[in-house]
Amino acid sequence: GAGVSQSPSNKVTEKGKDVELRCDPISGHTALYWYRQSLGQGLEFLIYFQGNSAPDKSGLPSDRFSAERTGGSVSTLTIQRTQQEDSAVYLCASSLDGAGTNGKLFFGSGTQLSVL
Amino acid sequence: QKEVEQNSGPLSVPEGAIASLNCTYSDRGSQSFFWYRQYSGKSPELIMSIYSNGDKEDGRFTAQLNKASQYVSLLIRDSQPSDSATYLCAFLANSGYSTLTFGKGTMLLVSP
C-alpha cells in the first residue's frame, strides 16, 4: 500500500474486554514498531519487530499486552482485560530496515482506543 | 531508564521570529538524534536528523547537537503559522535494537 494502514481507526470497549489492533506496514519494510500516545504525552515505545529476529518487547507495560507479526508483514497488537489506563492512541510505524539506518519511521494514522 | 526531556510548552513566537526548541537526553551512548513534527490530530513525521556535534542546516531548520552536554536543539528561522505543531525529540537507544526513544514534545505556536 501507499502508507502504513491501521484498523480500526477508533475502538470503544468496556473495561475487562480484549481488543485487537491491526497494522499493515508499507510493503517491503522489514521493521515494524508499536507505540502509544496518551493525551498530552509523548510516544511510548511498546514493541519492535525486525525481520525474523526476536522482537524487542521491552516496552510492553504488562503481560496483558502482546503482539505478533505474521509472515513478516501484518502485525496485531492484543490487549487483554483492558483497563481505563489503556486508553490512548496506538500508533504503528514501519521502516525499510530499522530506525538505526536513518531514523525515519513512517507512522500510520493510529487507533484511538477508549476503555469505558 | 533512557529518557528524553523537553519543555512541554507551549512556546509562542510571532511570525518571522526564530523558534528555539530544546531537548536533553540521558543515554551517553546514543549516537543518533532526530526531530519529528506532529500536527494536531496527525501522526509524527521526521524533519531532521543529526549524528555529529555541531550544526546541521536544512532550509529554515537547523539542528544542533552537543554530545558532551547531552543536548540537542532545533532552530526554526522565519517561523510561519504552518510551523505550529508539537516537535518531538528522539534518539536511537544504544541497546542493540533499532528503537527510537521519544520525548513528550514541545508545542510550538506561531502567531500571524
JSON list of C-alpha atoms in Angstrom, two decimals:
[
{"chain": "A", "resi": 1, "resn": "GLY", "atom": "CA", "xyz": [0.00, 0.00, 0.00]},
{"chain": "A", "resi": 2, "resn": "ALA", "atom": "CA", "xyz": [0.92, 3.66, -0.16]},
{"chain": "A", "resi": 3, "resn": "GLY", "atom": "CA", "xyz": [1.39, 4.01, 3.57]},
{"chain": "A", "resi": 4, "resn": "VAL", "atom": "CA", "xyz": [1.04, 2.30, 6.91]},
{"chain": "A", "resi": 5, "resn": "SER", "atom": "CA", "xyz": [-2.54, 1.23, 7.42]},
{"chain": "A", "resi": 6, "resn": "GLN", "atom": "CA", "xyz": [-4.10, 0.74, 10.84]},
{"chain": "A", "resi": 7, "resn": "SER", "atom": "CA", "xyz": [-7.51, -0.55, 11.80]},
{"chain": "A", "resi": 8, "resn": "PRO", "atom": "CA", "xyz": [-9.82, 0.20, 13.36]},
{"chain": "A", "resi": 9, "resn": "SER", "atom": "CA", "xyz": [-9.32, 3.95, 13.49]},
{"chain": "A", "resi": 10, "resn": "ASN", "atom": "CA", "xyz": [-11.44, 4.12, 16.63]},
{"chain": "A", "resi": 11, "resn": "LYS", "atom": "CA", "xyz": [-12.29, 1.48, 19.17]},
{"chain": "A", "resi": 12, "resn": "VAL", "atom": "CA", "xyz": [-14.53, 1.86, 22.18]},
{"chain": "A", "resi": 13, "resn": "THR", "atom": "CA", "xyz": [-14.59, -1.05, 24.57]},
{"chain": "A", "resi": 14, "resn": "GLU", "atom": "CA", "xyz": [-15.70, -1.89, 28.07]},
{"chain": "A", "resi": 15, "resn": "LYS", "atom": "CA", "xyz": [-13.26, -2.45, 30.88]},
{"chain": "A", "resi": 16, "resn": "GLY", "atom": "CA", "xyz": [-12.23, -6.09, 31.05]},
{"chain": "A", "resi": 17, "resn": "LYS", "atom": "CA", "xyz": [-12.77, -6.84, 27.37]},
{"chain": "A", "resi": 18, "resn": "ASP", "atom": "CA", "xyz": [-10.00, -7.90, 24.98]},
{"chain": "A", "resi": 19, "resn": "VAL", "atom": "CA", "xyz": [-9.13, -5.83, 21.92]},
{"chain": "A", "resi": 20, "resn": "GLU", "atom": "CA", "xyz": [-7.08, -6.45, 18.80]},
{"chain": "A", "resi": 21, "resn": "LEU", "atom": "CA", "xyz": [-5.45, -3.67, 16.82]},
{"chain": "A", "resi": 22, "resn": "ARG", "atom": "CA", "xyz": [-4.13, -4.28, 13.33]},
{"chain": "A", "resi": 23, "resn": "CYS", "atom": "CA", "xyz": [-1.24, -2.76, 11.42]},
{"chain": "A", "resi": 24, "resn": "ASP", "atom": "CA", "xyz": [-0.36, -3.28, 7.77]},
{"chain": "A", "resi": 25, "resn": "PRO", "atom": "CA", "xyz": [3.10, -1.80, 7.12]},
{"chain": "A", "resi": 26, "resn": "ILE", "atom": "CA", "xyz": [4.49, -0.38, 3.93]},
{"chain": "A", "resi": 27, "resn": "SER", "atom": "CA", "xyz": [5.31, -3.20, 1.53]},
{"chain": "A", "resi": 28, "resn": "GLY", "atom": "CA", "xyz": [8.95, -4.18, 1.75]},
{"chain": "A", "resi": 29, "resn": "HIS", "atom": "CA", "xyz": [9.57, -2.61, 5.15]},
{"chain": "A", "resi": 30, "resn": "THR", "atom": "CA", "xyz": [11.24, -5.13, 7.41]},
{"chain": "A", "resi": 31, "resn": "ALA", "atom": "CA", "xyz": [10.93, -3.17, 10.65]},
{"chain": "A", "resi": 32, "resn": "LEU", "atom": "CA", "xyz": [7.64, -2.61, 12.45]},
{"chain": "A", "resi": 33, "resn": "TYR", "atom": "CA", "xyz": [7.04, -0.69, 15.68]},
{"chain": "A", "resi": 34, "resn": "TRP", "atom": "CA", "xyz": [4.14, -0.17, 18.03]},
{"chain": "A", "resi": 35, "resn": "TYR", "atom": "CA", "xyz": [3.97, 2.99, 20.13]},
{"chain": "A", "resi": 36, "resn": "ARG", "atom": "CA", "xyz": [1.18, 4.50, 22.17]},
{"chain": "A", "resi": 37, "resn": "GLN", "atom": "CA", "xyz": [0.45, 8.12, 22.89]},
{"chain": "A", "resi": 38, "resn": "SER", "atom": "CA", "xyz": [-1.73, 9.29, 25.74]},
{"chain": "A", "resi": 39, "resn": "LEU", "atom": "CA", "xyz": [-3.27, 12.76, 25.80]},
{"chain": "A", "resi": 40, "resn": "GLY", "atom": "CA", "xyz": [-0.53, 15.34, 26.11]},
{"chain": "A", "resi": 41, "resn": "GLN", "atom": "CA", "xyz": [2.16, 12.69, 26.33]},
{"chain": "A", "resi": 42, "resn": "GLY", "atom": "CA", "xyz": [4.97, 11.64, 24.07]},
{"chain": "A", "resi": 43, "resn": "LEU", "atom": "CA", "xyz": [5.32, 8.40, 22.23]},
{"chain": "A", "resi": 44, "resn": "GLU", "atom": "CA", "xyz": [5.75, 5.39, 24.50]},
{"chain": "A", "resi": 45, "resn": "PHE", "atom": "CA", "xyz": [7.56, 2.51, 22.84]},
{"chain": "A", "resi": 46, "resn": "LEU", "atom": "CA", "xyz": [5.81, -0.85, 23.11]},
{"chain": "A", "resi": 47, "resn": "ILE", "atom": "CA", "xyz": [7.38, -3.42, 20.79]},
{"chain": "A", "resi": 48, "resn": "TYR", "atom": "CA", "xyz": [9.67, -3.68, 17.76]},
{"chain": "A", "resi": 49, "resn": "PHE", "atom": "CA", "xyz": [9.83, -6.38, 15.08]},
{"chain": "A", "resi": 50, "resn": "GLN", "atom": "CA", "xyz": [12.76, -6.70, 12.68]},
{"chain": "A", "resi": 51, "resn": "GLY", "atom": "CA", "xyz": [12.59, -9.37, 10.03]},
{"chain": "A", "resi": 52, "resn": "ASN", "atom": "CA", "xyz": [12.82, -12.83, 11.54]},
{"chain": "A", "resi": 53, "resn": "SER", "atom": "CA", "xyz": [14.71, -11.69, 14.63]},
{"chain": "A", "resi": 54, "resn": "ALA", "atom": "CA", "xyz": [13.30, -11.98, 18.13]},
{"chain": "A", "resi": 55, "resn": "PRO", "atom": "CA", "xyz": [11.17, -8.89, 18.80]},
{"chain": "A", "resi": 56, "resn": "ASP", "atom": "CA", "xyz": [12.15, -6.25, 21.33]},
{"chain": "A", "resi": 57, "resn": "LYS", "atom": "CA", "xyz": [9.30, -6.48, 23.83]},
{"chain": "A", "resi": 58, "resn": "SER", "atom": "CA", "xyz": [10.94, -4.30, 26.44]},
{"chain": "A", "resi": 59, "resn": "GLY", "atom": "CA", "xyz": [8.27, -1.59, 26.20]},
{"chain": "A", "resi": 60, "resn": "LEU", "atom": "CA", "xyz": [5.19, -3.71, 26.83]},
{"chain": "A", "resi": 61, "resn": "PRO", "atom": "CA", "xyz": [3.68, -2.33, 30.07]},
{"chain": "A", "resi": 62, "resn": "SER", "atom": "CA", "xyz": [2.23, -5.60, 31.37]},
{"chain": "A", "resi": 63, "resn": "ASP", "atom": "CA", "xyz": [1.56, -9.20, 30.42]},
{"chain": "A", "resi": 64, "resn": "ARG", "atom": "CA", "xyz": [-1.90, -8.13, 29.25]},
{"chain": "A", "resi": 65, "resn": "PHE", "atom": "CA", "xyz": [-0.19, -6.75, 26.16]},
{"chain": "A", "resi": 66, "resn": "SER", "atom": "CA", "xyz": [1.10, -8.95, 23.36]},
{"chain": "A", "resi": 67, "resn": "ALA", "atom": "CA", "xyz": [1.84, -8.59, 19.69]},
{"chain": "A", "resi": 68, "resn": "GLU", "atom": "CA", "xyz": [2.64, -10.79, 16.76]},
{"chain": "A", "resi": 69, "resn": "ARG", "atom": "CA", "xyz": [3.73, -10.25, 13.24]},
{"chain": "A", "resi": 70, "resn": "THR", "atom": "CA", "xyz": [2.73, -12.87, 10.73]},
{"chain": "A", "resi": 71, "resn": "GLY", "atom": "CA", "xyz": [4.75, -13.56, 7.61]},
{"chain": "A", "resi": 72, "resn": "GLY", "atom": "CA", "xyz": [6.92, -10.56, 8.23]},
{"chain": "A", "resi": 73, "resn": "SER", "atom": "CA", "xyz": [4.10, -8.24, 7.27]},
{"chain": "A", "resi": 74, "resn": "VAL", "atom": "CA", "xyz": [0.84, -7.58, 9.13]},
{"chain": "A", "resi": 75, "resn": "SER", "atom": "CA", "xyz": [1.02, -7.15, 12.88]},
{"chain": "A", "resi": 76, "resn": "THR", "atom": "CA", "xyz": [-1.66, -7.45, 15.56]},
{"chain": "A", "resi": 77, "resn": "LEU", "atom": "CA", "xyz": [-1.42, -5.85, 18.99]},
{"chain": "A", "resi": 78, "resn": "THR", "atom": "CA", "xyz": [-3.67, -7.56, 21.54]},
{"chain": "A", "resi": 79, "resn": "ILE", "atom": "CA", "xyz": [-4.66, -6.08, 24.86]},
{"chain": "A", "resi": 80, "resn": "GLN", "atom": "CA", "xyz": [-6.37, -8.47, 27.24]},
{"chain": "A", "resi": 81, "resn": "ARG", "atom": "CA", "xyz": [-8.69, -7.46, 30.06]},
{"chain": "A", "resi": 82, "resn": "THR", "atom": "CA", "xyz": [-8.50, -3.80, 29.11]},
{"chain": "A", "resi": 83, "resn": "GLN", "atom": "CA", "xyz": [-8.24, -1.15, 31.81]},
{"chain": "A", "resi": 84, "resn": "GLN", "atom": "CA", "xyz": [-9.13, 2.54, 31.65]},
{"chain": "A", "resi": 85, "resn": "GLU", "atom": "CA", "xyz": [-5.45, 3.48, 31.73]},
{"chain": "A", "resi": 86, "resn": "ASP", "atom": "CA", "xyz": [-5.05, 1.64, 28.42]},
{"chain": "A", "resi": 87, "resn": "SER", "atom": "CA", "xyz": [-7.00, 4.43, 26.71]},
{"chain": "A", "resi": 88, "resn": "ALA", "atom": "CA", "xyz": [-4.62, 6.08, 24.24]},
{"chain": "A", "resi": 89, "resn": "VAL", "atom": "CA", "xyz": [-3.80, 6.37, 20.56]},
{"chain": "A", "resi": 90, "resn": "TYR", "atom": "CA", "xyz": [-1.89, 3.29, 19.44]},
{"chain": "A", "resi": 91, "resn": "LEU", "atom": "CA", "xyz": [0.47, 4.11, 16.61]},
{"chain": "A", "resi": 92, "resn": "CYS", "atom": "CA", "xyz": [2.15, 1.65, 14.31]},
{"chain": "A", "resi": 93, "resn": "ALA", "atom": "CA", "xyz": [5.22, 2.58, 12.30]},
{"chain": "A", "resi": 94, "resn": "SER", "atom": "CA", "xyz": [7.39, 0.82, 9.78]},
{"chain": "A", "resi": 95, "resn": "SER", "atom": "CA", "xyz": [10.78, 1.48, 8.28]},
{"chain": "A", "resi": 96, "resn": "LEU", "atom": "CA", "xyz": [12.80, -0.03, 5.49]},
{"chain": "A", "resi": 97, "resn": "ASP", "atom": "CA", "xyz": [15.35, -1.74, 7.72]},
{"chain": "A", "resi": 98, "resn": "GLY", "atom": "CA", "xyz": [15.07, -0.28, 11.19]},
{"chain": "A", "resi": 99, "resn": "ALA", "atom": "CA", "xyz": [15.49, 3.12, 12.73]},
{"chain": "A", "resi": 100, "resn": "GLY", "atom": "CA", "xyz": [19.22, 2.57, 13.00]},
{"chain": "A", "resi": 101, "resn": "THR", "atom": "CA", "xyz": [19.69, 3.38, 9.35]},
{"chain": "A", "resi": 102, "resn": "ASN", "atom": "CA", "xyz": [18.30, 6.91, 9.22]},
{"chain": "A", "resi": 103, "resn": "GLY", "atom": "CA", "xyz": [15.73, 7.22, 11.98]},
{"chain": "A", "resi": 104, "resn": "LYS", "atom": "CA", "xyz": [12.92, 7.50, 9.51]},
{"chain": "A", "resi": 105, "resn": "LEU", "atom": "CA", "xyz": [9.79, 5.82, 10.71]},
{"chain": "A", "resi": 106, "resn": "PHE", "atom": "CA", "xyz": [6.59, 6.01, 8.70]},
{"chain": "A", "resi": 107, "resn": "PHE", "atom": "CA", "xyz": [3.63, 6.19, 11.04]},
{"chain": "A", "resi": 108, "resn": "GLY", "atom": "CA", "xyz": [0.07, 5.08, 10.46]},
{"chain": "A", "resi": 109, "resn": "SER", "atom": "CA", "xyz": [-2.92, 7.21, 11.46]},
{"chain": "A", "resi": 110, "resn": "GLY", "atom": "CA", "xyz": [-3.31, 5.32, 14.69]},
{"chain": "A", "resi": 111, "resn": "THR", "atom": "CA", "xyz": [-6.12, 3.60, 16.55]},
{"chain": "A", "resi": 112, "resn": "GLN", "atom": "CA", "xyz": [-7.85, 5.69, 19.19]},
{"chain": "A", "resi": 113, "resn": "LEU", "atom": "CA", "xyz": [-8.70, 3.25, 21.98]},
{"chain": "A", "resi": 114, "resn": "SER", "atom": "CA", "xyz": [-11.23, 4.29, 24.60]},
{"chain": "A", "resi": 115, "resn": "VAL", "atom": "CA", "xyz": [-11.87, 1.98, 27.54]},
{"chain": "A", "resi": 116, "resn": "LEU", "atom": "CA", "xyz": [-15.06, 2.82, 29.41]},
{"chain": "B", "resi": 1, "resn": "GLN", "atom": "CA", "xyz": [15.95, 4.29, 32.21]},
{"chain": "B", "resi": 2, "resn": "LYS", "atom": "CA", "xyz": [16.78, 6.05, 28.99]},
{"chain": "B", "resi": 3, "resn": "GLU", "atom": "CA", "xyz": [14.94, 9.37, 28.87]},
{"chain": "B", "resi": 4, "resn": "VAL", "atom": "CA", "xyz": [14.45, 12.45, 26.78]},
{"chain": "B", "resi": 5, "resn": "GLU", "atom": "CA", "xyz": [13.44, 15.69, 28.44]},
{"chain": "B", "resi": 6, "resn": "GLN", "atom": "CA", "xyz": [11.66, 18.50, 26.65]},
{"chain": "B", "resi": 7, "resn": "ASN", "atom": "CA", "xyz": [9.80, 21.57, 27.82]},
{"chain": "B", "resi": 8, "resn": "SER", "atom": "CA", "xyz": [6.15, 20.86, 27.05]},
{"chain": "B", "resi": 9, "resn": "GLY", "atom": "CA", "xyz": [5.42, 24.50, 26.19]},
{"chain": "B", "resi": 10, "resn": "PRO", "atom": "CA", "xyz": [3.56, 25.95, 24.54]},
{"chain": "B", "resi": 11, "resn": "LEU", "atom": "CA", "xyz": [6.31, 28.04, 23.05]},
{"chain": "B", "resi": 12, "resn": "SER", "atom": "CA", "xyz": [4.71, 31.08, 21.45]},
{"chain": "B", "resi": 13, "resn": "VAL", "atom": "CA", "xyz": [6.57, 33.12, 18.83]},
{"chain": "B", "resi": 14, "resn": "PRO", "atom": "CA", "xyz": [5.41, 35.73, 16.35]},
{"chain": "B", "resi": 15, "resn": "GLU", "atom": "CA", "xyz": [5.54, 35.05, 12.63]},
{"chain": "B", "resi": 16, "resn": "GLY", "atom": "CA", "xyz": [9.01, 35.67, 11.24]},
{"chain": "B", "resi": 17, "resn": "ALA", "atom": "CA", "xyz": [10.81, 35.08, 14.53]},
{"chain": "B", "resi": 18, "resn": "ILE", "atom": "CA", "xyz": [13.26, 32.31, 15.40]},
{"chain": "B", "resi": 19, "resn": "ALA", "atom": "CA", "xyz": [11.81, 29.44, 17.39]},
{"chain": "B", "resi": 20, "resn": "SER", "atom": "CA", "xyz": [14.25, 27.51, 19.58]},
{"chain": "B", "resi": 21, "resn": "LEU", "atom": "CA", "xyz": [13.31, 24.05, 20.79]},
{"chain": "B", "resi": 22, "resn": "ASN", "atom": "CA", "xyz": [15.49, 22.20, 23.25]},
{"chain": "B", "resi": 23, "resn": "CYS", "atom": "CA", "xyz": [15.99, 18.63, 24.36]},
{"chain": "B", "resi": 24, "resn": "THR", "atom": "CA", "xyz": [18.26, 16.78, 26.78]},
{"chain": "B", "resi": 25, "resn": "TYR", "atom": "CA", "xyz": [18.85, 13.06, 26.86]},
{"chain": "B", "resi": 26, "resn": "SER", "atom": "CA", "xyz": [20.22, 10.63, 29.40]},
{"chain": "B", "resi": 27, "resn": "ASP", "atom": "CA", "xyz": [21.87, 7.90, 27.34]},
{"chain": "B", "resi": 28, "resn": "ARG", "atom": "CA", "xyz": [25.52, 8.89, 26.84]},
{"chain": "B", "resi": 29, "resn": "GLY", "atom": "CA", "xyz": [25.96, 6.05, 24.35]},
{"chain": "B", "resi": 30, "resn": "SER", "atom": "CA", "xyz": [23.41, 7.49, 21.93]},
{"chain": "B", "resi": 31, "resn": "GLN", "atom": "CA", "xyz": [24.81, 8.45, 18.56]},
{"chain": "B", "resi": 32, "resn": "SER", "atom": "CA", "xyz": [21.74, 9.39, 16.53]},
{"chain": "B", "resi": 33, "resn": "PHE", "atom": "CA", "xyz": [19.20, 12.10, 17.19]},
{"chain": "B", "resi": 34, "resn": "PHE", "atom": "CA", "xyz": [16.05, 13.10, 15.41]},
{"chain": "B", "resi": 35, "resn": "TRP", "atom": "CA", "xyz": [13.34, 15.73, 15.36]},
{"chain": "B", "resi": 36, "resn": "TYR", "atom": "CA", "xyz": [9.81, 14.73, 14.47]},
{"chain": "B", "resi": 37, "resn": "ARG", "atom": "CA", "xyz": [6.94, 17.14, 13.86]},
{"chain": "B", "resi": 38, "resn": "GLN", "atom": "CA", "xyz": [3.37, 16.23, 14.81]},
{"chain": "B", "resi": 39, "resn": "TYR", "atom": "CA", "xyz": [0.45, 18.36, 13.75]},
{"chain": "B", "resi": 40, "resn": "SER", "atom": "CA", "xyz": [-2.63, 18.22, 15.95]},
{"chain": "B", "resi": 41, "resn": "GLY", "atom": "CA", "xyz": [-4.57, 15.03, 15.30]},
{"chain": "B", "resi": 42, "resn": "LYS", "atom": "CA", "xyz": [-1.94, 13.72, 12.92]},
{"chain": "B", "resi": 43, "resn": "SER", "atom": "CA", "xyz": [0.94, 11.26, 13.12]},
{"chain": "B", "resi": 44, "resn": "PRO", "atom": "CA", "xyz": [4.57, 12.26, 13.61]},
{"chain": "B", "resi": 45, "resn": "GLU", "atom": "CA", "xyz": [6.87, 12.81, 10.64]},
{"chain": "B", "resi": 46, "resn": "LEU", "atom": "CA", "xyz": [10.66, 13.04, 10.55]},
{"chain": "B", "resi": 47, "resn": "ILE", "atom": "CA", "xyz": [12.01, 16.51, 9.75]},
{"chain": "B", "resi": 48, "resn": "MET", "atom": "CA", "xyz": [15.66, 16.43, 10.87]},
{"chain": "B", "resi": 49, "resn": "SER", "atom": "CA", "xyz": [18.37, 14.01, 11.87]},
{"chain": "B", "resi": 50, "resn": "ILE", "atom": "CA", "xyz": [21.79, 14.76, 13.35]},
{"chain": "B", "resi": 51, "resn": "TYR", "atom": "CA", "xyz": [24.63, 12.44, 14.23]},
{"chain": "B", "resi": 52, "resn": "SER", "atom": "CA", "xyz": [27.70, 14.66, 14.82]},
{"chain": "B", "resi": 53, "resn": "ASN", "atom": "CA", "xyz": [28.44, 17.50, 17.19]},
{"chain": "B", "resi": 54, "resn": "GLY", "atom": "CA", "xyz": [27.70, 20.89, 15.70]},
{"chain": "B", "resi": 55, "resn": "ASP", "atom": "CA", "xyz": [25.03, 22.28, 13.44]},
{"chain": "B", "resi": 56, "resn": "LYS", "atom": "CA", "xyz": [23.10, 20.77, 10.56]},
{"chain": "B", "resi": 57, "resn": "GLU", "atom": "CA", "xyz": [21.01, 23.03, 8.38]},
{"chain": "B", "resi": 58, "resn": "ASP", "atom": "CA", "xyz": [18.09, 22.14, 6.12]},
{"chain": "B", "resi": 59, "resn": "GLY", "atom": "CA", "xyz": [16.21, 25.11, 4.74]},
{"chain": "B", "resi": 60, "resn": "ARG", "atom": "CA", "xyz": [14.71, 27.08, 7.62]},
{"chain": "B", "resi": 61, "resn": "PHE", "atom": "CA", "xyz": [15.59, 24.32, 10.09]},
{"chain": "B", "resi": 62, "resn": "THR", "atom": "CA", "xyz": [18.87, 23.93, 11.97]},
{"chain": "B", "resi": 63, "resn": "ALA", "atom": "CA", "xyz": [19.57, 21.05, 14.34]},
{"chain": "B", "resi": 64, "resn": "GLN", "atom": "CA", "xyz": [22.33, 21.46, 16.91]},
{"chain": "B", "resi": 65, "resn": "LEU", "atom": "CA", "xyz": [23.99, 18.65, 18.84]},
{"chain": "B", "resi": 66, "resn": "ASN", "atom": "CA", "xyz": [26.32, 18.78, 21.84]},
{"chain": "B", "resi": 67, "resn": "LYS", "atom": "CA", "xyz": [27.10, 15.26, 23.00]},
{"chain": "B", "resi": 68, "resn": "ALA", "atom": "CA", "xyz": [29.25, 16.39, 25.93]},
{"chain": "B", "resi": 69, "resn": "SER", "atom": "CA", "xyz": [26.28, 18.28, 27.36]},
{"chain": "B", "resi": 70, "resn": "GLN", "atom": "CA", "xyz": [23.79, 15.64, 26.14]},
{"chain": "B", "resi": 71, "resn": "TYR", "atom": "CA", "xyz": [21.84, 18.40, 24.49]},
{"chain": "B", "resi": 72, "resn": "VAL", "atom": "CA", "xyz": [20.12, 18.70, 21.12]},
{"chain": "B", "resi": 73, "resn": "SER", "atom": "CA", "xyz": [18.14, 21.63, 19.80]},
{"chain": "B", "resi": 74, "resn": "LEU", "atom": "CA", "xyz": [16.09, 22.66, 16.79]},
{"chain": "B", "resi": 75, "resn": "LEU", "atom": "CA", "xyz": [16.01, 26.21, 15.47]},
{"chain": "B", "resi": 76, "resn": "ILE", "atom": "CA", "xyz": [13.29, 27.31, 13.08]},
{"chain": "B", "resi": 77, "resn": "ARG", "atom": "CA", "xyz": [14.07, 30.56, 11.31]},
{"chain": "B", "resi": 78, "resn": "ASP", "atom": "CA", "xyz": [11.40, 32.83, 9.84]},
{"chain": "B", "resi": 79, "resn": "SER", "atom": "CA", "xyz": [8.72, 30.90, 11.71]},
{"chain": "B", "resi": 80, "resn": "GLN", "atom": "CA", "xyz": [5.39, 30.54, 9.91]},
{"chain": "B", "resi": 81, "resn": "PRO", "atom": "CA", "xyz": [1.93, 29.80, 11.29]},
{"chain": "B", "resi": 82, "resn": "SER", "atom": "CA", "xyz": [2.16, 26.49, 9.41]},
{"chain": "B", "resi": 83, "resn": "ASP", "atom": "CA", "xyz": [5.04, 25.55, 11.70]},
{"chain": "B", "resi": 84, "resn": "SER", "atom": "CA", "xyz": [2.59, 25.41, 14.63]},
{"chain": "B", "resi": 85, "resn": "ALA", "atom": "CA", "xyz": [2.81, 21.81, 15.80]},
{"chain": "B", "resi": 86, "resn": "THR", "atom": "CA", "xyz": [4.32, 19.63, 18.50]},
{"chain": "B", "resi": 87, "resn": "TYR", "atom": "CA", "xyz": [8.02, 18.88, 17.99]},
{"chain": "B", "resi": 88, "resn": "LEU", "atom": "CA", "xyz": [9.26, 15.57, 19.33]},
{"chain": "B", "resi": 89, "resn": "CYS", "atom": "CA", "xyz": [12.91, 14.93, 20.05]},
{"chain": "B", "resi": 90, "resn": "ALA", "atom": "CA", "xyz": [14.04, 11.32, 19.67]},
{"chain": "B", "resi": 91, "resn": "PHE", "atom": "CA", "xyz": [17.23, 9.34, 19.99]},
{"chain": "B", "resi": 92, "resn": "LEU", "atom": "CA", "xyz": [18.35, 5.91, 18.99]},
{"chain": "B", "resi": 93, "resn": "ALA", "atom": "CA", "xyz": [18.86, 3.84, 22.12]},
{"chain": "B", "resi": 94, "resn": "ASN", "atom": "CA", "xyz": [22.25, 2.16, 22.33]},
{"chain": "B", "resi": 95, "resn": "SER", "atom": "CA", "xyz": [20.64, -1.16, 23.14]},
{"chain": "B", "resi": 96, "resn": "GLY", "atom": "CA", "xyz": [21.43, -3.21, 20.08]},
{"chain": "B", "resi": 97, "resn": "TYR", "atom": "CA", "xyz": [17.87, -2.76, 18.86]},
{"chain": "B", "resi": 98, "resn": "SER", "atom": "CA", "xyz": [16.88, -0.05, 16.41]},
{"chain": "B", "resi": 99, "resn": "THR", "atom": "CA", "xyz": [14.38, 1.56, 18.73]},
{"chain": "B", "resi": 100, "resn": "LEU", "atom": "CA", "xyz": [13.67, 5.28, 18.90]},
{"chain": "B", "resi": 101, "resn": "THR", "atom": "CA", "xyz": [13.01, 6.82, 22.31]},
{"chain": "B", "resi": 102, "resn": "PHE", "atom": "CA", "xyz": [10.84, 9.91, 22.10]},
{"chain": "B", "resi": 103, "resn": "GLY", "atom": "CA", "xyz": [10.40, 12.90, 24.37]},
{"chain": "B", "resi": 104, "resn": "LYS", "atom": "CA", "xyz": [6.97, 14.23, 25.27]},
{"chain": "B", "resi": 105, "resn": "GLY", "atom": "CA", "xyz": [7.31, 17.02, 22.75]},
{"chain": "B", "resi": 106, "resn": "THR", "atom": "CA", "xyz": [7.19, 20.81, 22.78]},
{"chain": "B", "resi": 107, "resn": "MET", "atom": "CA", "xyz": [4.14, 22.56, 21.38]},
{"chain": "B", "resi": 108, "resn": "LEU", "atom": "CA", "xyz": [5.04, 25.50, 19.16]},
{"chain": "B", "resi": 109, "resn": "LEU", "atom": "CA", "xyz": [2.50, 28.21, 18.38]},
{"chain": "B", "resi": 110, "resn": "VAL", "atom": "CA", "xyz": [3.39, 30.75, 15.69]},
{"chain": "B", "resi": 111, "resn": "SER", "atom": "CA", "xyz": [1.05, 33.73, 15.66]},
{"chain": "B", "resi": 112, "resn": "PRO", "atom": "CA", "xyz": [0.42, 35.74, 12.48]}
]
